[in-house]
Short mmCIF file of C-alpha atoms and ligand atoms in Angstrom, two decimals:
data_model
loop_
_atom_site.label_atom_id
_atom_site.label_comp_id
_atom_site.label_asym_id
_atom_site.label_seq_id
_atom_site.Cartn_x
_atom_site.Cartn_y
_atom_site.Cartn_z
CA MET A 12 8.85 -34.14 81.05
CA ALA A 13 8.48 -30.54 82.17
CA PHE A 14 10.08 -27.34 83.27
CA LYS A 15 8.96 -26.19 86.70
CA LYS A 16 5.79 -24.11 86.77
CA ASP A 17 7.40 -20.79 87.61
CA PHE A 18 10.38 -21.32 85.27
CA THR A 19 11.96 -18.01 84.29
CA TRP A 20 11.99 -17.57 80.51
CA GLY A 21 14.11 -14.61 79.58
CA VAL A 22 16.32 -12.77 77.18
CA ALA A 23 19.73 -11.29 77.94
CA SER A 24 21.73 -8.23 76.94
CA ALA A 25 24.54 -5.99 78.21
CA SER A 26 24.77 -2.22 78.58
CA PHE A 27 27.76 -1.54 76.32
CA GLN A 28 26.42 -3.82 73.61
CA ILE A 29 23.03 -2.12 73.27
CA GLU A 30 22.79 1.29 74.91
CA GLY A 31 24.92 3.62 72.83
CA ALA A 32 24.83 7.19 74.22
CA ALA A 33 28.42 6.55 75.20
CA PHE A 34 29.21 10.16 76.03
CA GLU A 35 25.80 11.54 76.85
CA ASP A 36 24.08 12.78 79.98
CA GLY A 37 27.27 12.77 82.00
CA LYS A 38 28.38 9.20 81.40
CA GLY A 39 32.08 8.60 81.98
CA PRO A 40 34.17 6.62 79.48
CA SER A 41 34.61 2.89 79.93
CA VAL A 42 37.58 0.76 78.98
CA TRP A 43 35.59 -0.40 75.96
CA ASP A 44 35.10 3.19 74.75
CA MET A 45 38.87 3.49 75.01
CA LEU A 46 39.84 0.15 73.43
CA CYS A 47 37.58 0.46 70.38
CA ARG A 48 39.38 3.69 69.49
CA LYS A 49 42.75 1.97 69.28
CA PRO A 50 43.79 1.19 65.71
CA GLY A 51 43.12 -2.43 64.85
CA ALA A 52 41.36 -3.23 68.12
CA SER A 53 37.85 -3.65 66.74
CA TRP A 54 36.31 -4.89 63.52
CA ARG A 55 36.45 -2.07 60.93
CA GLY A 56 37.41 0.25 63.77
CA GLN A 57 33.85 0.27 65.00
CA VAL A 58 32.98 1.94 68.30
CA GLY A 59 29.99 1.37 70.55
CA ASP A 60 28.81 4.98 70.60
CA VAL A 61 25.39 4.15 69.15
CA ALA A 62 25.10 0.34 69.26
CA CYS A 63 21.34 -0.40 69.29
CA ASP A 64 20.46 3.07 70.57
CA HIS A 65 18.67 1.34 73.41
CA TYR A 66 19.30 4.33 75.70
CA ARG A 67 16.68 6.14 73.66
CA ARG A 68 14.65 3.20 72.35
CA TYR A 69 14.26 1.17 75.52
CA ARG A 70 10.48 1.64 75.56
CA GLU A 71 10.16 0.17 72.08
CA ASP A 72 12.48 -2.72 73.02
CA ILE A 73 10.55 -3.54 76.16
CA ALA A 74 7.28 -3.41 74.18
CA ILE A 75 8.73 -6.03 71.80
CA MET A 76 9.78 -8.21 74.73
CA LYS A 77 6.29 -7.91 76.13
CA ARG A 78 4.78 -9.07 72.84
CA LEU A 79 7.11 -12.08 72.89
CA GLY A 80 5.84 -12.86 76.36
CA VAL A 81 9.24 -13.01 78.03
CA ARG A 82 8.99 -13.23 81.79
CA ALA A 83 12.35 -11.68 82.57
CA SER A 84 15.06 -9.55 81.01
CA ARG A 85 18.66 -9.84 82.05
CA PHE A 86 20.38 -6.50 81.45
CA SER A 87 23.45 -4.80 82.87
CA VAL A 88 24.12 -1.37 84.24
CA SER A 89 26.94 0.71 82.85
CA TRP A 90 29.08 1.46 85.90
CA PRO A 91 30.56 4.68 84.43
CA ARG A 92 27.10 5.92 83.48
CA VAL A 93 26.17 5.83 87.16
CA LEU A 94 29.56 6.73 88.62
CA PRO A 95 31.56 8.53 85.91
CA ALA A 96 34.77 8.29 87.93
CA GLY A 97 33.92 4.78 89.10
CA VAL A 98 33.54 5.95 92.71
CA GLY A 99 32.45 9.18 94.37
CA ALA A 100 29.99 11.51 92.66
CA VAL A 101 26.85 9.86 91.34
CA ASN A 102 25.60 10.94 87.91
CA ASP A 103 21.90 11.49 88.60
CA LYS A 104 20.93 11.43 84.94
CA GLY A 105 22.59 8.06 84.53
CA LEU A 106 20.94 6.59 87.57
CA ASP A 107 17.60 8.06 86.47
CA PHE A 108 17.86 6.12 83.23
CA TYR A 109 18.01 2.80 85.07
CA ASP A 110 15.20 3.94 87.32
CA ARG A 111 12.97 4.53 84.29
CA LEU A 112 14.16 1.30 82.68
CA VAL A 113 13.25 -0.77 85.72
CA ASP A 114 9.84 0.90 85.97
CA GLU A 115 9.20 0.24 82.29
CA TYR A 116 10.06 -3.44 82.76
CA LEU A 117 7.80 -3.75 85.75
CA ALA A 118 4.93 -2.00 83.97
CA ALA A 119 5.32 -4.52 81.13
CA GLY A 120 5.17 -7.41 83.60
CA ILE A 121 8.80 -8.34 82.93
CA GLU A 122 11.11 -9.12 85.85
CA PRO A 123 14.32 -7.10 85.69
CA TRP A 124 17.39 -9.28 86.33
CA LEU A 125 20.24 -6.86 86.85
CA THR A 126 23.93 -7.62 86.22
CA LEU A 127 26.11 -5.12 88.04
CA PHE A 128 29.11 -5.52 85.79
CA HIS A 129 29.19 -6.77 82.22
CA TRP A 130 32.64 -5.53 81.21
CA ASP A 131 32.28 -1.76 80.69
CA TYR A 132 34.71 -0.87 83.46
CA PRO A 133 35.15 2.81 84.32
CA LEU A 134 38.23 4.10 82.52
CA ALA A 135 39.00 6.31 85.54
CA LEU A 136 39.41 3.22 87.73
CA TYR A 137 41.55 1.51 85.13
CA HIS A 138 43.86 4.51 85.43
CA ARG A 139 44.05 3.78 89.15
CA GLY A 140 45.22 0.24 88.50
CA GLY A 141 41.91 -1.42 87.76
CA TRP A 142 41.58 -5.01 88.91
CA LEU A 143 45.28 -5.15 89.77
CA ASN A 144 44.58 -2.76 92.61
CA ARG A 145 43.25 -4.48 95.72
CA GLU A 146 41.04 -1.46 96.34
CA SER A 147 39.00 -2.52 93.31
CA ALA A 148 36.96 -4.70 95.67
CA ASP A 149 35.99 -1.61 97.71
CA TRP A 150 35.16 0.31 94.53
CA PHE A 151 32.85 -2.44 93.38
CA GLY A 152 31.22 -2.65 96.80
CA GLU A 153 30.50 1.08 96.70
CA TYR A 154 28.99 0.81 93.22
CA ALA A 155 26.81 -2.11 94.33
CA ARG A 156 25.60 -0.10 97.30
CA VAL A 157 24.57 2.84 95.09
CA LEU A 158 22.49 0.55 92.88
CA ALA A 159 21.01 -1.41 95.76
CA GLU A 160 19.93 1.80 97.48
CA ARG A 161 18.30 3.22 94.38
CA LEU A 162 16.88 0.15 92.63
CA GLY A 163 16.74 -2.42 95.42
CA ASP A 164 13.10 -1.66 96.19
CA ARG A 165 12.09 -2.91 92.72
CA VAL A 166 14.82 -5.15 91.34
CA SER A 167 14.54 -8.60 92.86
CA HIS A 168 17.22 -10.52 90.94
CA TRP A 169 20.85 -9.49 90.83
CA MET A 170 24.06 -10.85 89.38
CA THR A 171 27.40 -9.38 90.44
CA LEU A 172 29.75 -10.17 87.54
CA ASN A 173 29.36 -11.41 84.02
CA GLU A 174 32.00 -13.90 82.92
CA PRO A 175 35.03 -12.81 84.90
CA GLN A 176 36.96 -15.42 82.90
CA CYS A 177 36.48 -13.37 79.75
CA PHE A 178 37.25 -9.89 80.96
CA LEU A 179 40.26 -11.11 82.93
CA ILE A 180 41.78 -13.55 80.48
CA ILE A 181 40.72 -12.17 77.09
CA GLY A 182 40.97 -8.61 78.41
CA HIS A 183 44.04 -8.73 80.65
CA GLU A 184 46.12 -11.64 79.37
CA GLU A 185 45.35 -12.00 75.66
CA GLY A 186 44.55 -8.35 75.11
CA ARG A 187 41.79 -8.82 72.53
CA HIS A 188 39.13 -7.42 74.85
CA ALA A 189 39.24 -4.29 76.96
CA PRO A 190 41.34 -3.02 78.49
CA GLY A 191 43.59 -4.72 75.94
CA ASP A 192 46.41 -5.69 78.30
CA GLN A 193 48.84 -8.56 78.14
CA LEU A 194 49.80 -9.00 81.74
CA ARG A 195 52.14 -11.55 83.31
CA PHE A 196 50.55 -14.71 84.67
CA ASP A 197 51.05 -13.74 88.34
CA GLU A 198 49.45 -10.36 87.60
CA VAL A 199 46.44 -12.04 86.02
CA VAL A 200 46.10 -14.33 89.04
CA ARG A 201 46.21 -11.28 91.29
CA ALA A 202 43.55 -9.50 89.23
CA ILE A 203 41.38 -12.62 89.46
CA HIS A 204 41.71 -12.63 93.25
CA HIS A 205 40.66 -8.99 93.49
CA THR A 206 37.74 -9.63 91.17
CA LEU A 207 36.56 -12.52 93.32
CA LEU A 208 36.86 -10.26 96.37
CA ALA A 209 34.82 -7.63 94.52
CA HIS A 210 32.14 -10.21 93.85
CA GLY A 211 31.95 -10.95 97.58
CA ARG A 212 31.82 -7.29 98.50
CA GLY A 213 29.12 -6.75 95.91
CA VAL A 214 26.97 -9.52 97.36
CA GLN A 215 27.41 -8.08 100.86
CA ALA A 216 26.40 -4.60 99.67
CA LEU A 217 23.31 -5.88 97.87
CA ARG A 218 22.15 -7.81 100.90
CA ALA A 219 22.84 -4.91 103.25
CA HIS A 220 21.25 -2.13 101.21
CA ALA A 221 18.45 -3.52 99.01
CA LYS A 222 15.05 -2.64 100.45
CA THR A 223 13.43 -5.90 99.43
CA LYS A 224 15.19 -9.22 99.97
CA PRO A 225 17.39 -9.66 96.90
CA THR A 226 17.93 -12.93 95.06
CA VAL A 227 21.64 -12.85 94.26
CA GLY A 228 23.78 -14.84 91.87
CA VAL A 229 26.57 -14.45 89.37
CA ALA A 230 26.90 -15.18 85.64
CA MET A 231 29.97 -17.33 85.05
CA VAL A 232 31.44 -18.99 82.01
CA ALA A 233 31.06 -22.72 82.56
CA SER A 234 33.64 -24.46 80.39
CA THR A 235 31.56 -27.55 79.93
CA ARG A 236 32.69 -31.13 79.38
CA MET A 237 30.29 -33.80 78.18
CA PRO A 238 30.79 -37.57 78.05
CA GLN A 239 31.36 -38.82 74.53
CA THR A 240 29.06 -41.74 75.28
CA GLU A 241 26.77 -41.83 78.28
CA THR A 242 28.53 -44.75 79.94
CA PRO A 243 29.54 -44.52 83.62
CA ALA A 244 33.22 -44.44 82.63
CA ASP A 245 32.84 -41.54 80.18
CA ILE A 246 30.55 -39.69 82.56
CA ASP A 247 33.14 -39.92 85.34
CA ALA A 248 35.85 -38.82 82.93
CA ALA A 249 33.83 -35.79 81.82
CA ARG A 250 33.02 -34.82 85.40
CA SER A 251 36.63 -34.97 86.46
CA ALA A 252 37.81 -33.09 83.35
CA MET A 253 35.25 -30.37 84.07
CA PHE A 254 36.79 -29.51 87.43
CA ALA A 255 40.38 -30.67 87.03
CA TYR A 256 43.41 -28.43 86.98
CA ASN A 257 43.77 -27.14 83.42
CA PRO A 258 46.83 -25.42 81.97
CA SER A 259 44.45 -22.81 80.58
CA ILE A 260 43.28 -20.89 83.61
CA PHE A 261 40.22 -19.83 81.60
CA GLN A 262 39.22 -23.48 81.26
CA HIS A 263 40.07 -24.31 84.87
CA ASN A 264 36.52 -24.04 86.22
CA ALA A 265 37.40 -24.93 89.80
CA TRP A 266 39.83 -22.01 90.04
CA TRP A 267 36.90 -19.62 89.65
CA PHE A 268 34.01 -21.55 91.17
CA ASP A 269 35.60 -23.23 94.20
CA PRO A 270 36.54 -19.94 95.93
CA MET A 271 33.00 -18.64 95.45
CA PHE A 272 31.17 -21.78 96.49
CA LYS A 273 33.59 -23.69 98.69
CA GLY A 274 35.69 -20.85 100.07
CA GLU A 275 38.98 -22.26 98.82
CA TYR A 276 41.17 -22.28 95.74
CA PRO A 277 41.82 -25.76 94.36
CA ALA A 278 44.94 -27.17 96.02
CA GLU A 279 46.47 -28.43 92.77
CA GLY A 280 46.24 -25.00 91.19
CA LEU A 281 47.82 -23.33 94.23
CA ALA A 282 50.67 -25.85 94.20
CA ARG A 283 51.33 -25.55 90.48
CA PHE A 284 51.16 -21.76 90.43
CA GLY A 285 53.80 -21.62 93.17
CA PRO A 286 55.01 -18.05 93.62
CA ALA A 287 52.32 -16.82 91.20
CA ALA A 288 49.57 -17.97 93.60
CA PRO A 289 47.44 -15.13 94.94
CA ASP A 290 48.26 -13.25 98.10
CA ILE A 291 45.36 -14.40 100.28
CA GLN A 292 44.89 -12.16 103.28
CA PRO A 293 42.97 -13.17 106.41
CA GLY A 294 39.24 -13.03 105.77
CA ASP A 295 39.55 -12.99 101.97
CA MET A 296 38.11 -16.44 101.36
CA GLU A 297 35.18 -15.73 103.69
CA THR A 298 34.47 -12.51 101.76
CA ILE A 299 34.60 -14.32 98.43
CA ALA A 300 32.40 -17.22 99.51
CA GLN A 301 29.24 -15.25 100.20
CA PRO A 302 26.16 -17.46 100.13
CA LEU A 303 24.37 -17.12 96.80
CA ASP A 304 20.81 -17.94 95.83
CA PHE A 305 21.56 -19.30 92.39
CA LEU A 306 24.46 -20.17 90.15
CA GLY A 307 24.10 -18.45 86.79
CA VAL A 308 26.11 -19.92 83.95
CA ASN A 309 26.65 -18.92 80.36
CA ILE A 310 27.01 -22.04 78.25
CA TYR A 311 27.18 -21.96 74.47
CA ASN A 312 29.02 -25.21 73.77
CA GLY A 313 31.28 -27.78 75.35
CA GLN A 314 33.98 -30.35 74.76
CA PHE A 315 33.52 -34.12 74.60
CA ILE A 316 35.54 -36.37 76.89
CA GLU A 317 36.09 -40.09 76.94
CA ALA A 318 37.67 -42.35 79.51
CA SER A 319 41.07 -43.77 78.62
CA PRO A 320 43.71 -45.72 80.53
CA GLU A 321 45.68 -42.46 80.87
CA GLY A 322 42.68 -40.62 82.29
CA PRO A 323 40.05 -38.32 80.73
CA ARG A 324 40.78 -37.65 77.08
CA TYR A 325 39.47 -34.81 74.91
CA VAL A 326 37.76 -36.15 71.79
CA ASP A 327 38.25 -34.42 68.46
CA LEU A 328 35.12 -33.50 66.54
CA PRO A 329 34.58 -35.41 63.30
CA PRO A 330 35.13 -33.55 60.01
CA GLY A 331 32.22 -31.36 59.00
CA TYR A 332 30.84 -31.16 62.52
CA PRO A 333 28.03 -28.53 62.81
CA LYS A 334 29.20 -25.15 63.96
CA SER A 335 27.86 -21.71 64.67
CA ALA A 336 28.78 -18.59 62.74
CA TYR A 337 30.68 -17.25 65.76
CA ASP A 338 34.33 -18.26 65.94
CA ASN A 339 33.60 -21.82 64.79
CA TRP A 340 31.79 -22.61 68.03
CA PRO A 341 30.68 -26.23 67.69
CA ILE A 342 27.00 -27.02 68.22
CA THR A 343 26.97 -29.44 71.15
CA PRO A 344 23.48 -29.46 72.71
CA THR A 345 24.30 -31.92 75.52
CA CYS A 346 26.29 -29.09 77.13
CA LEU A 347 22.96 -27.87 78.53
CA TYR A 348 22.43 -31.22 80.20
CA TRP A 349 25.87 -32.04 81.58
CA GLY A 350 26.90 -28.50 82.45
CA PRO A 351 23.98 -27.86 84.82
CA ARG A 352 24.16 -31.41 86.17
CA PHE A 353 27.87 -31.41 87.03
CA LEU A 354 27.71 -27.89 88.47
CA HIS A 355 24.74 -28.67 90.64
CA GLU A 356 26.32 -31.90 91.88
CA ARG A 357 29.45 -30.07 92.97
CA TYR A 358 28.07 -26.77 94.27
CA GLY A 359 24.51 -27.62 95.25
CA LEU A 360 22.82 -24.44 94.07
CA PRO A 361 19.87 -24.04 91.71
CA ILE A 362 21.10 -23.35 88.19
CA VAL A 363 20.05 -20.53 85.88
CA ILE A 364 21.25 -20.46 82.29
CA THR A 365 22.10 -16.78 82.15
CA GLU A 366 23.23 -17.00 78.50
CA ASN A 367 22.94 -19.46 75.61
CA GLY A 368 22.25 -18.72 72.00
CA GLY A 369 23.01 -19.33 68.38
CA CYS A 370 24.87 -17.27 65.85
CA VAL A 371 23.90 -17.59 62.20
CA VAL A 372 24.31 -15.39 59.17
CA ASP A 373 20.98 -13.56 59.12
CA THR A 374 19.63 -11.58 56.22
CA ILE A 375 16.33 -9.92 55.43
CA SER A 376 14.64 -12.02 52.76
CA LEU A 377 12.69 -10.71 49.79
CA ASP A 378 9.51 -11.14 51.80
CA GLY A 379 10.88 -8.67 54.35
CA CYS A 380 11.24 -11.33 57.04
CA VAL A 381 14.29 -12.88 58.67
CA HIS A 382 14.13 -16.67 58.43
CA ASP A 383 16.58 -18.30 60.79
CA PRO A 384 15.77 -22.02 61.03
CA GLN A 385 19.28 -22.83 62.24
CA ARG A 386 18.81 -20.62 65.29
CA THR A 387 15.46 -22.21 66.07
CA ASP A 388 17.07 -25.63 65.70
CA TYR A 389 19.94 -24.62 67.99
CA LEU A 390 17.50 -23.38 70.58
CA HIS A 391 15.26 -26.42 70.26
CA ARG A 392 18.08 -28.91 70.72
CA HIS A 393 19.56 -27.06 73.69
CA LEU A 394 16.23 -26.60 75.45
CA LEU A 395 15.46 -30.31 75.09
CA GLU A 396 18.72 -31.07 76.89
CA LEU A 397 18.02 -28.50 79.58
CA ARG A 398 14.62 -30.06 80.13
CA ARG A 399 16.25 -33.49 80.39
CA ALA A 400 18.44 -32.07 83.17
CA ALA A 401 15.34 -30.79 84.96
CA ASP A 402 13.63 -34.16 84.52
CA ASP A 403 16.66 -35.88 86.04
CA GLY A 404 16.36 -33.77 89.16
CA VAL A 405 18.68 -30.82 88.50
CA PRO A 406 16.97 -27.70 89.87
CA VAL A 407 16.96 -25.51 86.77
CA ASP A 408 15.25 -22.22 87.53
CA GLY A 409 15.58 -20.20 84.35
CA TYR A 410 16.90 -19.74 80.85
CA PHE A 411 17.97 -16.48 79.20
CA TYR A 412 18.45 -16.46 75.46
CA TRP A 413 21.46 -14.46 74.28
CA SER A 414 20.56 -12.14 72.92
CA PHE A 415 17.32 -10.23 72.79
CA ALA A 416 18.46 -8.35 69.67
CA ASP A 417 21.56 -8.34 67.48
CA ASN A 418 24.04 -6.03 69.13
CA PHE A 419 27.58 -4.71 69.31
CA GLU A 420 29.65 -7.83 69.83
CA TRP A 421 32.67 -6.30 71.59
CA ASN A 422 35.76 -6.32 69.36
CA LEU A 423 33.69 -7.89 66.57
CA GLY A 424 31.36 -4.91 66.40
CA ASP A 425 28.21 -5.51 64.38
CA SER A 426 29.81 -8.29 62.30
CA ILE A 427 27.89 -11.12 63.93
CA ARG A 428 24.23 -11.59 64.86
CA MET A 429 22.89 -13.56 67.79
CA GLY A 430 19.54 -11.90 68.44
CA LEU A 431 15.97 -13.09 68.28
CA ILE A 432 15.34 -9.65 66.85
CA PHE A 433 17.20 -8.43 63.79
CA THR A 434 18.75 -5.00 64.26
CA ASP A 435 18.86 -3.03 61.03
CA TYR A 436 21.65 -0.72 62.16
CA PRO A 437 21.32 2.06 59.56
CA THR A 438 17.66 2.62 60.46
CA GLN A 439 17.63 1.03 63.93
CA ARG A 440 14.54 -0.84 62.83
CA ARG A 441 13.88 -4.00 64.84
CA ILE A 442 12.63 -7.03 62.89
CA PRO A 443 11.62 -10.09 64.92
CA LYS A 444 13.16 -13.19 63.36
CA ASP A 445 11.27 -16.46 62.92
CA SER A 446 13.07 -17.79 65.99
CA ALA A 447 11.49 -15.04 68.10
CA ALA A 448 8.00 -16.31 67.27
CA TRP A 449 9.15 -19.84 67.97
CA TYR A 450 10.66 -18.90 71.36
CA SER A 451 7.51 -17.01 72.21
CA GLU A 452 5.54 -20.23 71.76
CA VAL A 453 8.00 -22.13 73.95
CA ILE A 454 7.42 -19.57 76.68
CA ARG A 455 3.64 -19.67 76.27
CA THR A 456 3.57 -23.45 76.66
CA ASN A 457 6.32 -23.50 79.33
CA GLY A 458 8.37 -25.69 77.01
CA ASN A 459 5.68 -28.33 76.53
CA ASN A 460 5.76 -27.83 72.77
CA LEU A 461 9.41 -28.86 72.46
C1 FCB B 523 29.33 -13.98 76.12
C2 FCB B 523 29.17 -12.55 76.63
C3 FCB B 523 28.14 -11.76 75.86
C4 FCB B 523 28.26 -12.03 74.38
C5 FCB B 523 28.13 -13.51 74.12
C6 FCB B 523 28.14 -13.87 72.67
O1 FCB B 523 30.63 -14.40 76.38
O2 FCB B 523 28.82 -12.56 77.99
O3 FCB B 523 28.30 -10.41 76.17
O4 FCB B 523 29.49 -11.57 73.94
O5 FCB B 523 29.18 -14.18 74.76
#
């Protein structure tokens, strides 16, 4: 019963959610800077101009991570901080920041795991058509090259995209996330195709330009299905539901994963989309299906499935089922067993949990501490399931808790907390929660205390 010896224990974050300094040192605006300024778009009209002020406080934050003993930190680079117009002129001050950040991580003995794109898309490129423009793949490739050339001597682990499902569907179809569009279905499918191409171009650029051999992956949403009971029939039903055509393209895992890992879109999706299917040009699928070193997945919860004579059936949760304080997300720990297992079976790569975490209503108690037993319990239950996956032979290489500290949760602003560290926004004081101490002990014992 053990995690592998060199298991990567980490914490995760994203540039827009923590950095602040939205208009400083030459940074260009992102679509999130734009969206938050639209009336009604964000909670209480909040904007991410300050967030956790990490741009200035990164040394303090890394010192806290070091005290926790984390082995790795997954962070993202703000594309418009480095390339204010998205392409072309590099903003040296912006690039210098990431240079210092990476050095600070390395000096603290923490491996930097860099996500190229975690949603803060350059506004200038949005004005040129954004992901609807096929050139967006070239733009992303250029951005990846700039980072690989500058940081590729020290950053060993890279992820191209974070959760394309979210920024494309929530951002371009539902309009709740930036850029706030409500496109037609065929337009969304086109934007997805260009994003997948961008992923491929990004991987190529990293491999071509990084000075040390990069370990490259991606951080996808895995819409996870678990068997209601662990009988062969329910397990088969859950597996097939996990990859089956789904009327919600967000939930249709194979639509996103198969191109990347098998070099083809699922046939049923192509047939059903008909004229809305993407315009696949010669060489596109080869570009998209670049070999990766790991499959990173963000899994917070999943849906239960049972076998039925009509095929896999979604099971309703019983009344009063435990839930997190974020959008009624149910607490379903077996998602960290079945998600990695099904994904590894189908795609063969080692799995890294690039995000998982619990949202509870945190407050500072009279004793000045933040007691968050529900978060510790969430973490405990999920890590036990992840360890079960490892014990059953799934190569699980790492786990990143989302998030290091409470941060600016997109359109929800500072209204929810997911961190191991409490962020007291008015003072920017960081207060480690009880769960931080608990996670630190998990790391120290490599999960043997679970
Ligand atoms: C994920 C995002 C991350 C954060 C968490 C709660 O979908 O990647 O930035 O919003 O959810």
